[in-house]
Each structure stands twice: as structure tokens, then as C-alpha cells.
Coordinates of C-alpha atoms in Angstrom, one line a residue:
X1 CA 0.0 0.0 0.0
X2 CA 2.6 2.3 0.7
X3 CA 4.5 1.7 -2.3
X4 CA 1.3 2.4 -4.2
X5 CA 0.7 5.6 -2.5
X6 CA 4.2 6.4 -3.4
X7 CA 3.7 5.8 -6.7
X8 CA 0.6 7.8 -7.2
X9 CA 2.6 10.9 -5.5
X10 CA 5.3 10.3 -8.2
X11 CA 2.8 10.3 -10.8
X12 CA 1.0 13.0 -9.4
X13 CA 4.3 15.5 -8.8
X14 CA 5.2 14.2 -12.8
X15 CA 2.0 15.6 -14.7
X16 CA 2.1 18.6 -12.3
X17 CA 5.6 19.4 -12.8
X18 CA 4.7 19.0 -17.4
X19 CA 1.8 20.9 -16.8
X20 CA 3.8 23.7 -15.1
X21 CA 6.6 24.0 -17.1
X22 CA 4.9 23.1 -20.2
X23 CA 7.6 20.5 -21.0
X24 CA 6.0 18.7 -23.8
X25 CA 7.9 15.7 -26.1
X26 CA 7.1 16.0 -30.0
X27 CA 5.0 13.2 -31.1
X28 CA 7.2 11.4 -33.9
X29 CA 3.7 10.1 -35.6
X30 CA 2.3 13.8 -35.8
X31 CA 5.5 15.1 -37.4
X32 CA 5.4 12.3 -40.2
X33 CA 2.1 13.3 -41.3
X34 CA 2.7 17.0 -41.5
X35 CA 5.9 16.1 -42.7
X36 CA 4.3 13.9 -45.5
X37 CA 1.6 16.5 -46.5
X38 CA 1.6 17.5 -50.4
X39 CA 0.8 21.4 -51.3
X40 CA -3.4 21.2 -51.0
X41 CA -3.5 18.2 -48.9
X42 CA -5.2 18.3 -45.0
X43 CA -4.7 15.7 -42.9
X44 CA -6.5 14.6 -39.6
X45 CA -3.8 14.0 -37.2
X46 CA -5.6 12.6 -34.5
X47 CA -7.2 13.6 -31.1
X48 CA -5.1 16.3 -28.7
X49 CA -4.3 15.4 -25.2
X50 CA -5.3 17.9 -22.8
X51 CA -2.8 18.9 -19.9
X52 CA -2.9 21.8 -16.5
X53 CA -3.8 22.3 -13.6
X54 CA -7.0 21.9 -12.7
X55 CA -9.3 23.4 -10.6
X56 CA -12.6 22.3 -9.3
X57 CA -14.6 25.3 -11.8
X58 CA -12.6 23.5 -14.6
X59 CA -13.6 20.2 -13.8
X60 CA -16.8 21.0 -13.1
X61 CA -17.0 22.0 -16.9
X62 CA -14.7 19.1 -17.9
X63 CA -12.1 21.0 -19.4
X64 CA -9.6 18.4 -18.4
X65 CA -11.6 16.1 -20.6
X66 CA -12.5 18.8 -24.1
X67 CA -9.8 21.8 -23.6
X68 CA -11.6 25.3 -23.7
X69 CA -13.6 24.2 -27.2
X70 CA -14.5 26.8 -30.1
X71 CA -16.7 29.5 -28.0
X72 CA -19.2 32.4 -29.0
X73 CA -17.6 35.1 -31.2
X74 CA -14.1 33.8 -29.7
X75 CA -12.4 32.2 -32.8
X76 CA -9.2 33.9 -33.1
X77 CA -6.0 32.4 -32.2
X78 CA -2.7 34.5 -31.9
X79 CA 0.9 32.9 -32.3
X80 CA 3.7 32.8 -29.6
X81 CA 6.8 32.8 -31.6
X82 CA 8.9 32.1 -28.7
X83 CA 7.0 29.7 -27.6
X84 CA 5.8 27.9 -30.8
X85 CA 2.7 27.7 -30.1
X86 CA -0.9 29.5 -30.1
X87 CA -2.7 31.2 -27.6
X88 CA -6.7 31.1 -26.9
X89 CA -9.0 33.1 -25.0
X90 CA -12.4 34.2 -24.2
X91 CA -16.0 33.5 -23.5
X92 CA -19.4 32.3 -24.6
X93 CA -22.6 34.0 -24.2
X94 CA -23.1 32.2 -20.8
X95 CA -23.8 28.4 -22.2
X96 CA -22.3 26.5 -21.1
X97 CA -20.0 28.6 -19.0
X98 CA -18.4 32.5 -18.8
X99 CA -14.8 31.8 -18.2
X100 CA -11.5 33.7 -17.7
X101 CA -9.2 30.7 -18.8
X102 CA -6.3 30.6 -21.1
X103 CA -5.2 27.8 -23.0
X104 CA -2.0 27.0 -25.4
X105 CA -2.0 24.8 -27.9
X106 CA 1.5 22.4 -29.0
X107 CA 0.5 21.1 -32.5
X108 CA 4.2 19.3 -32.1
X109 CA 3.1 17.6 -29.2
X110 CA -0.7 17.4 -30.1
X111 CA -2.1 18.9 -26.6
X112 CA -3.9 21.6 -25.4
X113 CA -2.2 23.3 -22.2
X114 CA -4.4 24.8 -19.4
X115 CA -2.4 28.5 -18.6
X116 CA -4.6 29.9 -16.9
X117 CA -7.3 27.8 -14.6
X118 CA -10.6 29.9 -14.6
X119 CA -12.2 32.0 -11.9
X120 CA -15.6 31.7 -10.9
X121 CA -18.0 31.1 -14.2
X122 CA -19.2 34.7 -14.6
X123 CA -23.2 35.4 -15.6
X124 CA -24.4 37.2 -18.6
X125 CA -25.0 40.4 -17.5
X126 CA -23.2 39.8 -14.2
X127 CA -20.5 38.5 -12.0
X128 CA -22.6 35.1 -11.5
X129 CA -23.8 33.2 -9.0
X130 CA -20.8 32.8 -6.7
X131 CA -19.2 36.5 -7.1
X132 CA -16.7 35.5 -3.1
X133 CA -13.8 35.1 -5.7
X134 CA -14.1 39.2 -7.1
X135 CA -12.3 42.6 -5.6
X136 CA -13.1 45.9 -6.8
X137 CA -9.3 47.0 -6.7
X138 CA -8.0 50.5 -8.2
X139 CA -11.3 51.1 -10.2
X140 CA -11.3 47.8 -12.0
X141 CA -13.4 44.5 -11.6
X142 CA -10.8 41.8 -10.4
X143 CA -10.8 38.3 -9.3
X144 CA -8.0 37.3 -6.2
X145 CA -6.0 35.9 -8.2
X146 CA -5.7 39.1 -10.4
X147 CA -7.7 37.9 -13.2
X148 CA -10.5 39.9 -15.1
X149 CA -13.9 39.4 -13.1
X150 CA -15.8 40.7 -16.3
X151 CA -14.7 38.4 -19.3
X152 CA -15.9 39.3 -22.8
X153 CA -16.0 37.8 -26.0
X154 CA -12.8 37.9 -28.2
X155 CA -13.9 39.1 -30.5
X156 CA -11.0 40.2 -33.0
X157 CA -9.7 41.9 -30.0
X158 CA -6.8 39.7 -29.2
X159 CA -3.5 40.0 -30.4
X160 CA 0.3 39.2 -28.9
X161 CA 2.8 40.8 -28.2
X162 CA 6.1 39.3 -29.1
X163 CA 8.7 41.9 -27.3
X164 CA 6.9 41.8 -24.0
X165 CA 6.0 38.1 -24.6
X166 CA 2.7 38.7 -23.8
X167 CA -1.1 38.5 -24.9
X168 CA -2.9 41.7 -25.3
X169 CA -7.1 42.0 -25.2
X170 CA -9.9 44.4 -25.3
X171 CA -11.7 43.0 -22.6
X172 CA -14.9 44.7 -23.5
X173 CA -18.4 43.3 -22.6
X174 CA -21.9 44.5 -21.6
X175 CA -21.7 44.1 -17.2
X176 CA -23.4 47.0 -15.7
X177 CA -20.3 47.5 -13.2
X178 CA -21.9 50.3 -11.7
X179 CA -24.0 47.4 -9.9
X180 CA -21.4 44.8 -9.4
X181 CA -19.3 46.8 -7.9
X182 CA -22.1 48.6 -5.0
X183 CA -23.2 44.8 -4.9
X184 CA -19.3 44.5 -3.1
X185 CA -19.9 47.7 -1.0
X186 CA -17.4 49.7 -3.9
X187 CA -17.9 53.1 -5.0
X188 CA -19.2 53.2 -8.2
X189 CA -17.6 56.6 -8.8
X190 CA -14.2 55.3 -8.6
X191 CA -14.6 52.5 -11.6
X192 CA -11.8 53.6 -13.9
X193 CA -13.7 54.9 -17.1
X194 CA -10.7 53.6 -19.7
X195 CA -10.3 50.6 -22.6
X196 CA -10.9 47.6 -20.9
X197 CA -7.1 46.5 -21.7
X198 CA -5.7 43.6 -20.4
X199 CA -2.9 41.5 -20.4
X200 CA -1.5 38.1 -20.1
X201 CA 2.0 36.5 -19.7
X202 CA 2.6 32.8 -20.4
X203 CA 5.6 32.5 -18.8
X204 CA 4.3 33.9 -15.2
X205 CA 0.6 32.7 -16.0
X206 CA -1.0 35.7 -14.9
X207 CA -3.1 38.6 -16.1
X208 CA -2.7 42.1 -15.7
X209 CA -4.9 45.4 -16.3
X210 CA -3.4 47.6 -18.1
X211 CA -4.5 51.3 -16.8
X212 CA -3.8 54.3 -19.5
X213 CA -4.4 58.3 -19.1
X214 CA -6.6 60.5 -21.6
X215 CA -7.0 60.3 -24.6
X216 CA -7.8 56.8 -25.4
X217 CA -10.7 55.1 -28.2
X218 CA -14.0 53.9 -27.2
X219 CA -14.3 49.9 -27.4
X220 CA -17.5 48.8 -29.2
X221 CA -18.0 45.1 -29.4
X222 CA -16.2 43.6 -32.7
X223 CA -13.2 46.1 -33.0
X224 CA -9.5 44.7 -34.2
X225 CA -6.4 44.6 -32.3
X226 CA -3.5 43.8 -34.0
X227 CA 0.0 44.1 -33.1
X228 CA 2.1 46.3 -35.5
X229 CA 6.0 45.7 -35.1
X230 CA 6.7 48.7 -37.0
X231 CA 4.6 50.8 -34.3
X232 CA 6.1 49.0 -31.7
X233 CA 2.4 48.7 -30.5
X234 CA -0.8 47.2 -31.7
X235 CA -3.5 49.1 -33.2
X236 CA -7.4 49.3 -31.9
X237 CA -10.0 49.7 -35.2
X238 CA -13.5 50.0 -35.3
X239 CA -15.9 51.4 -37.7
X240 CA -19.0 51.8 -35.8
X241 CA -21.3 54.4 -34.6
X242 CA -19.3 54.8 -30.9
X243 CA -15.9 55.1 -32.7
X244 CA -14.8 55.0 -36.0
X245 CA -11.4 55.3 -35.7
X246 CA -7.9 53.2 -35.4
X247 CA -6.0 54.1 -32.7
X248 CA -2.4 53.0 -31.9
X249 CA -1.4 51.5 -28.2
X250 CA 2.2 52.2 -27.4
X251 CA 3.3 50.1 -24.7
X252 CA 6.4 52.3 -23.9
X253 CA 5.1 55.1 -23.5
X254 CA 1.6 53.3 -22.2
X255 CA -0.7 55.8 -23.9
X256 CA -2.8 55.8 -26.8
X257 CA -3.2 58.1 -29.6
X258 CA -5.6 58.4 -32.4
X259 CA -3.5 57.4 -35.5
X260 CA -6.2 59.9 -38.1
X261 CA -6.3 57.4 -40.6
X262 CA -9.0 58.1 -43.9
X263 CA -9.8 61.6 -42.6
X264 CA -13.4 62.3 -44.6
X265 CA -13.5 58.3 -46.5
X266 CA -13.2 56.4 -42.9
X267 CA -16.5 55.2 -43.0
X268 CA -16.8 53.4 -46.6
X269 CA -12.6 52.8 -47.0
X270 CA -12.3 50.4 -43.0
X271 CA -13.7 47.7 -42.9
X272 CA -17.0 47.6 -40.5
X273 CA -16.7 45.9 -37.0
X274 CA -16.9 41.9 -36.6
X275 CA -13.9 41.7 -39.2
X276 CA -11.4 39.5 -39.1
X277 CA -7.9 40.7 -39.7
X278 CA -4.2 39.4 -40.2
X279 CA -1.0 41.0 -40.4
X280 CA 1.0 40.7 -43.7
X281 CA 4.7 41.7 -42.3
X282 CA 6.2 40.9 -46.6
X283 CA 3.9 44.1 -47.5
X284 CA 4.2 46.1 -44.1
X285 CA 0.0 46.3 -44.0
X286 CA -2.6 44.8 -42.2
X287 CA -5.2 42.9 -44.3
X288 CA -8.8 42.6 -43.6
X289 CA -12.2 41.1 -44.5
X290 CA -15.9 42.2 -43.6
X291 CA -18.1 40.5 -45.1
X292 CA -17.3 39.7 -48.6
X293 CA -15.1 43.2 -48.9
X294 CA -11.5 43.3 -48.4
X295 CA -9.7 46.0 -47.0
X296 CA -5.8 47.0 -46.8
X297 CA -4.1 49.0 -44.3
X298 CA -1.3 50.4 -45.4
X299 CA 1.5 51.3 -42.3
X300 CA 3.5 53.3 -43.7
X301 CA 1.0 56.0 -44.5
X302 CA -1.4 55.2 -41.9
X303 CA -4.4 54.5 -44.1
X304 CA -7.4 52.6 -44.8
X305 CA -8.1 51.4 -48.6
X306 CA -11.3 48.7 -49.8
X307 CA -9.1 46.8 -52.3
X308 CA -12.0 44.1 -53.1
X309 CA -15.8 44.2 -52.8
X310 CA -16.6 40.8 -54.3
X311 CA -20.7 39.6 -55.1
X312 CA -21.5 36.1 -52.1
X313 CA -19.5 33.1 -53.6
X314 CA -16.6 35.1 -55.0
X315 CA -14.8 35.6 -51.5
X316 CA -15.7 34.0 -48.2
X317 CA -17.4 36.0 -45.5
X318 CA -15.1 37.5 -43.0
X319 CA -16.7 38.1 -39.4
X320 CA -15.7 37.3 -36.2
X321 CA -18.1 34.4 -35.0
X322 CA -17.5 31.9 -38.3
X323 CA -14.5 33.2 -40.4
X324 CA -11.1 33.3 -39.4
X325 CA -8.3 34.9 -41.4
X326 CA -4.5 33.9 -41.3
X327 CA -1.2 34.6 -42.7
X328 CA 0.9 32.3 -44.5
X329 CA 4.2 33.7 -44.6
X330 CA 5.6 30.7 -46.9
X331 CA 3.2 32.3 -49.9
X332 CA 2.7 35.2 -48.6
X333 CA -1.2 34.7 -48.9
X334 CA -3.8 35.0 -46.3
X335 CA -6.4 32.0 -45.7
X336 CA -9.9 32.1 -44.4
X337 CA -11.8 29.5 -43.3
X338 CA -15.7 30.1 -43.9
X339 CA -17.5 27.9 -41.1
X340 CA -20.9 29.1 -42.9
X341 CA -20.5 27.3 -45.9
X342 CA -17.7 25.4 -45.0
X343 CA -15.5 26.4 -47.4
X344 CA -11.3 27.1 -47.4
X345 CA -10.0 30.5 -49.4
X346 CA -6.7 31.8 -50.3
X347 CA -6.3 35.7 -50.8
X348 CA -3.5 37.3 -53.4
X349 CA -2.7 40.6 -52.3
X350 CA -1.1 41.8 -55.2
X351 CA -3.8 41.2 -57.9
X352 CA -5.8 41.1 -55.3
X353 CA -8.5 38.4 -55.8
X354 CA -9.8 35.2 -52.9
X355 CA -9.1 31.5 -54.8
X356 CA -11.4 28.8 -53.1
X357 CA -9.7 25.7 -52.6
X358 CA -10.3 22.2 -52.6
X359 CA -8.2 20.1 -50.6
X360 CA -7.5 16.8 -51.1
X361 CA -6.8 14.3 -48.6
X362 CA -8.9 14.0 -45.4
X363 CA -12.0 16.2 -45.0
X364 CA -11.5 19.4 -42.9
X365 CA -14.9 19.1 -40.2
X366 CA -18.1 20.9 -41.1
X367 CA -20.2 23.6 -38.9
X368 CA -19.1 26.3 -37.0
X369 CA -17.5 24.7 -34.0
X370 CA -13.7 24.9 -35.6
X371 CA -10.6 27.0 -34.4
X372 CA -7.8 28.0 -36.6
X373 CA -4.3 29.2 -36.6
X374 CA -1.3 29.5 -38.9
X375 CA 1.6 27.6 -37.4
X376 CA 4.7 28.6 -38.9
X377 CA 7.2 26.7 -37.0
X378 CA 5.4 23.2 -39.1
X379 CA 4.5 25.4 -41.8
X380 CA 0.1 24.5 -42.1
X381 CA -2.7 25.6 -41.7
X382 CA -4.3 24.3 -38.3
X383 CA -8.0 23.5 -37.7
X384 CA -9.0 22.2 -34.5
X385 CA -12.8 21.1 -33.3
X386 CA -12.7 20.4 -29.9
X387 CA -9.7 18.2 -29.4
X388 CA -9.8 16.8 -33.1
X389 CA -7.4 18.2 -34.9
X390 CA -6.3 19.0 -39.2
X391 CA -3.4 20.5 -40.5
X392 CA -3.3 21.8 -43.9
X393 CA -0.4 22.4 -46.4
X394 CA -1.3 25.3 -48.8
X395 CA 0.9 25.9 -51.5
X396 CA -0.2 27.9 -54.5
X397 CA 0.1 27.0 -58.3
X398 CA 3.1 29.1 -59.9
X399 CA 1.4 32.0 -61.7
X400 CA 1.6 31.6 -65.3
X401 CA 3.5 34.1 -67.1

């Protein structure tokens, strides 16, 4: 008995200590099938383990069992180039769950890593039904543990930040805070009146508010962050009655400042909120689709341009809750992946026009329950549903002279 007790500690102190550090061996049978993938060929590589620590909130929504799963208007996945490997965040509409959790995902080592083990699940409108877990510290909404007690959708407001290592996100959702926080005996008039910007470290597995001074944007739902290198920040869009406008965050200096792109065309040149959006660093610009337009921004001169307004089955629908865009830096081509219609595009910048694909080789899943990423340390296109998981190898025809 002892020595099985002792064995069971072992064990135990094992998965903890991989789960910590995030020590994770390559599986040799994943890398031979993205090794052996042709140019238009997906393949289903199998089912993802799913490692952390977890706490009873997580097991009570059996994360340890499906990893955080595709959620409400929370599709977008940002790369880690350091760590080679893709962050997720954000919440559903309240089914099953509201949660503050952060995940990673190792396509190398086929598993989903818990980073962040959630709070309390959170209500709609509200901090939920067990709110003994939530501060009202320096004018924001915080759990004990530091993390965001108010926990929005992503949106297309997630982005990372690759100098400070860390995740940035608009953390903006509907909570009348005015009544959460006199619910916890708080001043209302003290609630900090600024973007709801937060972020999040993977190393130290924390979050972190991120307080600014006047001026700073508005922060409808739907708006696009996107990290910039050449701003040394990431920039904040939305074209929407509160704000239409793309502002710049500089992290230096901690300030934000309204970057006065398309003074007098904003409104029909930007692409409308619920875009999706990638960053093309081979033409310095940040690419994005809204619908069935696409729309360029150009860096250098700080300005918005509609480059493609294509009729429904030309180009696949951009928005935030079914179609996520990503950069292929091999081709230099972005890809979307239309959950409507289920259907895989490639864009061309420099004509510019979307090509729909057809993959061969295993089918890539149907509905709207998919995440995707770019992962450019195995060079494919990643799909995951739940913990199933695709890779796809895109590789264009040369263009005919």
C-alpha cells in the first residue's frame, strides 16, 4: 500500500511538474504526417491530449476532458513565436460557461495546455452566482487571483505581443459594473472609465490590467487589435457608430493616440466591426475582410483602402463568430476558413482576388465549432474542433507568365 501511494505521489508530482513548465515531447507520428503533407492536402492527425492544472470550476465543466472548445464570437487564435505555439481566449454567451481561462496549444506535441485555470464562471450580465472570488481593486473588476472578473467575448480583439511576450485584449463586454461593484460595497464613482485592456503572460501565468491616461478610443463590441512591429504597438479599429477610428497602443510610453487614418472616407474605406484581420509583415499592412469586402491598411501612410468588394461566392465571409483569417508567410497569402458554408480560401494581395480551394486528402470538419491558426514553426494551416485536430499544407500554383 505504501509503495502504491508512493507511486501515485510520483505520478502526481510528474503531470504537475509538465503541466507547469509546459515540458511537452514531440510526437514522432504527428510530425510524419505533417511532414508527408503535399501542397493542397489536409490531414486529420488525431485527437489532442489535454494537460494543467486543474481546478474544481474547470472540472466541473470538464475541461480536463475537451480543452476550452471553439466559443461564442471567440475564434481567433494568436501565435507565440517564442514559444511555438498559439494562444486562446475568451467566452461564450453564458452556455455552457463564462470563463477567464487561457489555454496554449503544442501542434508538435498534439495537446492543449491549461495556462490559466478559470475564476468563478461569470453570468451574462453579471459576476454570476458565486461573485466571493471578485475585488473591486484601483477602479477595476478583479478576481484574487488578479484575473478579469468581467470576461468578454474575443472578439477580434486579441493579439500578442512578441517583445513583452505577452497577450494583449480588449476585454470589453456588456456588465453594468456600476451594480457589481455597490453589490461588493465599492464606490461606483471610482470605476476607472478607460479601454478595458488587459494582459497576459505565459511565462508567469498571470493577467494584468493595463490602466492608460486621456485620450484613449472607445471599445464597441467587434473592434480589431493587431500588433504592429513597425509601431512597436498594436493598433485598436472599429468602424461603428461609438468610434470609428484606429487608434495605436504604445506600450512604452503606455498611452494611446488616435493614428487619423482616412480623414473624410473612414467610414466606406475600414472595414465595419466583426472583421477578421491578419498581419502581412512581406507588405508592411494589415489585411482585412468584412463580409465579402476586403480591406488593406497600409502602415507606412497610416491608411485605410477597400481593395475588393466581391458579389457572395466570390470571396468568403469575413466576421468574427464563423471566419477566421490567417497569414501564410511561406506564400505570402492569407487563408480564411468560412465555417458558414464550410468552405477554405486563399487571398492574393497583389492582384488582389480570394481563390477557393479544394483540398485533397482528409476532410476538414463541417459547422461552426472549428478554431484556426497559422503555425509557422510546421508550416500548415491548423484546424481544431474540440480536441480533433487537421493540419493543412497550402501551396499555390506558380502563376503563369
Amino acid at each position: 500500500m505504501r509503495k502504491l501511494l508512493l507511486a501515485a505521489a510520483l505520478l502526481w508530482s510528474v503531470s504537475s511538474l509538465a503541466s507547469a513548465d509546459s515540458v511537452l515531447a514531440s510526437d514522432p507520428a504527428t510530425l510524419a504526417k505533417i511532414k508527408a503533407l503535399r501542397p493542397n492536402q489536409a490531414v486529420r492527425l488525431g485527437n489532442a491530449a489535454v494537460v494543467g492544472d486543474f481546478n474544481p470550476v474547470a472540472r466541473r465543466f470538464k475541461l480536463h476532458k475537451t480543452g476550452p472548445t471553439r466559443r461564442n464570437y471567440s475564434i481567433k487564435m494568436v501565435w507565440m513565436p517564442e514559444r511555438e505555439r498559439a494562444l486562446y481566449l475568451g467566452a461564450n454567451h453564458a452556455v455552457p460557461h463564462r470563463l477567464n481561462d487561457v489555454w496554449e496549444f503544442d501542434l508538435g506535441a498534439l495537446t492543449w495546455v491549461m495556462l490559466y485555470a478559470p475564476d468563478n464562471a461569470r453570468g451574462y450580465r453579471g459576476l454570476g452566482e458565486d461573485s466571493s472570488d471578485v475585488e473591486f481593486k484601483d477602479g477595476i473588476l478583479v478576481t484574487k487571483r488578479g484575473g478579469p472578473a468581467i470576461i468578454g467575448h474575443a472578439w477580434w480583439g486579441l493579439t500578442y505581443d512578441p517583445v513583452r511576450r505577452q497577450a494583449l485584449f480588449i476585454n470589453t463586454w456588456g456588465t453594468d459594473q456600476k451594480k457589481a461593484v455597490a453589490e461588493l460595497g465599492g464606490d461606483p464613482g471610482e470605476l476607472y472609465r478607460g479601454p478595458p485592456l488587459w494582459a497576459f503572460s505565459p511565462e508567469s501565468r498571470k493577467w494584468r490590467p493595463i490602466k492608460t491616461a486621456k485620450p484613449w478610443p472607445h471599445t464597441p463590441f467587434g473592434g480589431l487589435l493587431e500588433y504592429v512591429p513597425e509601431y512597436g504597438g498594436a493598433i485598436w479599429h472599429a468602424n461603428h457608430f461609438k468610434m470609428r477610428a484606429t487608434w495605436l497602443y504604445d506600450p512604452v510610453e503606455n498611452s494611446w493616440r488616435d493614428l487619423r487614418a482616412n480623414v473624410g472616407d473612414f467610414a466606406t474605406a475600414s472595414p465595419k466591426t466583426d472583421q477578421v484581420a491578419y498581419y502581412d509583415p512581406q507588405r508592411r499592412a494589415v489585411i482585412a475582410q468584412s463580409g465579402v469586402r476586403t480591406h488593406r491598411f497600409d502602415i507606412q501612410r497610416k491608411q485605410w483602402s477597400k481593395v475588393l468588394s466581391a458579389e457572395k461566392g466570390q470571396a468568403p465571409r469575413g466576421h468574427d463568430s464563423f471566419g477566421a483569417a490567417v497569414f501564410d508567410p511561406k506564400s505570402g497569402h492569407g487563408l480564411l476558413l468560412d465555417m458558414q458554408d464550410n468552405t477554405l480560401w486563399a487571398f492574393d494581395p497583389d492582384v488582389p482576388e480570394w481563390t477557393r480551394l479544394n483540398p485533397t486528402g482528409d476532410p476538414l470538419p463541417t459547422g461552426q465549432n472549428s478554431l484556426t491558426y497559422f503555425d509557422p514553426a510546421h508550416g500548415v494551416f491548423v484546424v481544431i474542433e474540440g480536441t480533433k485536430v487537421w493540419a493543412y499544407r497550402y501551396q499555390p500554383e506558380p502563376k503563369k507568365p
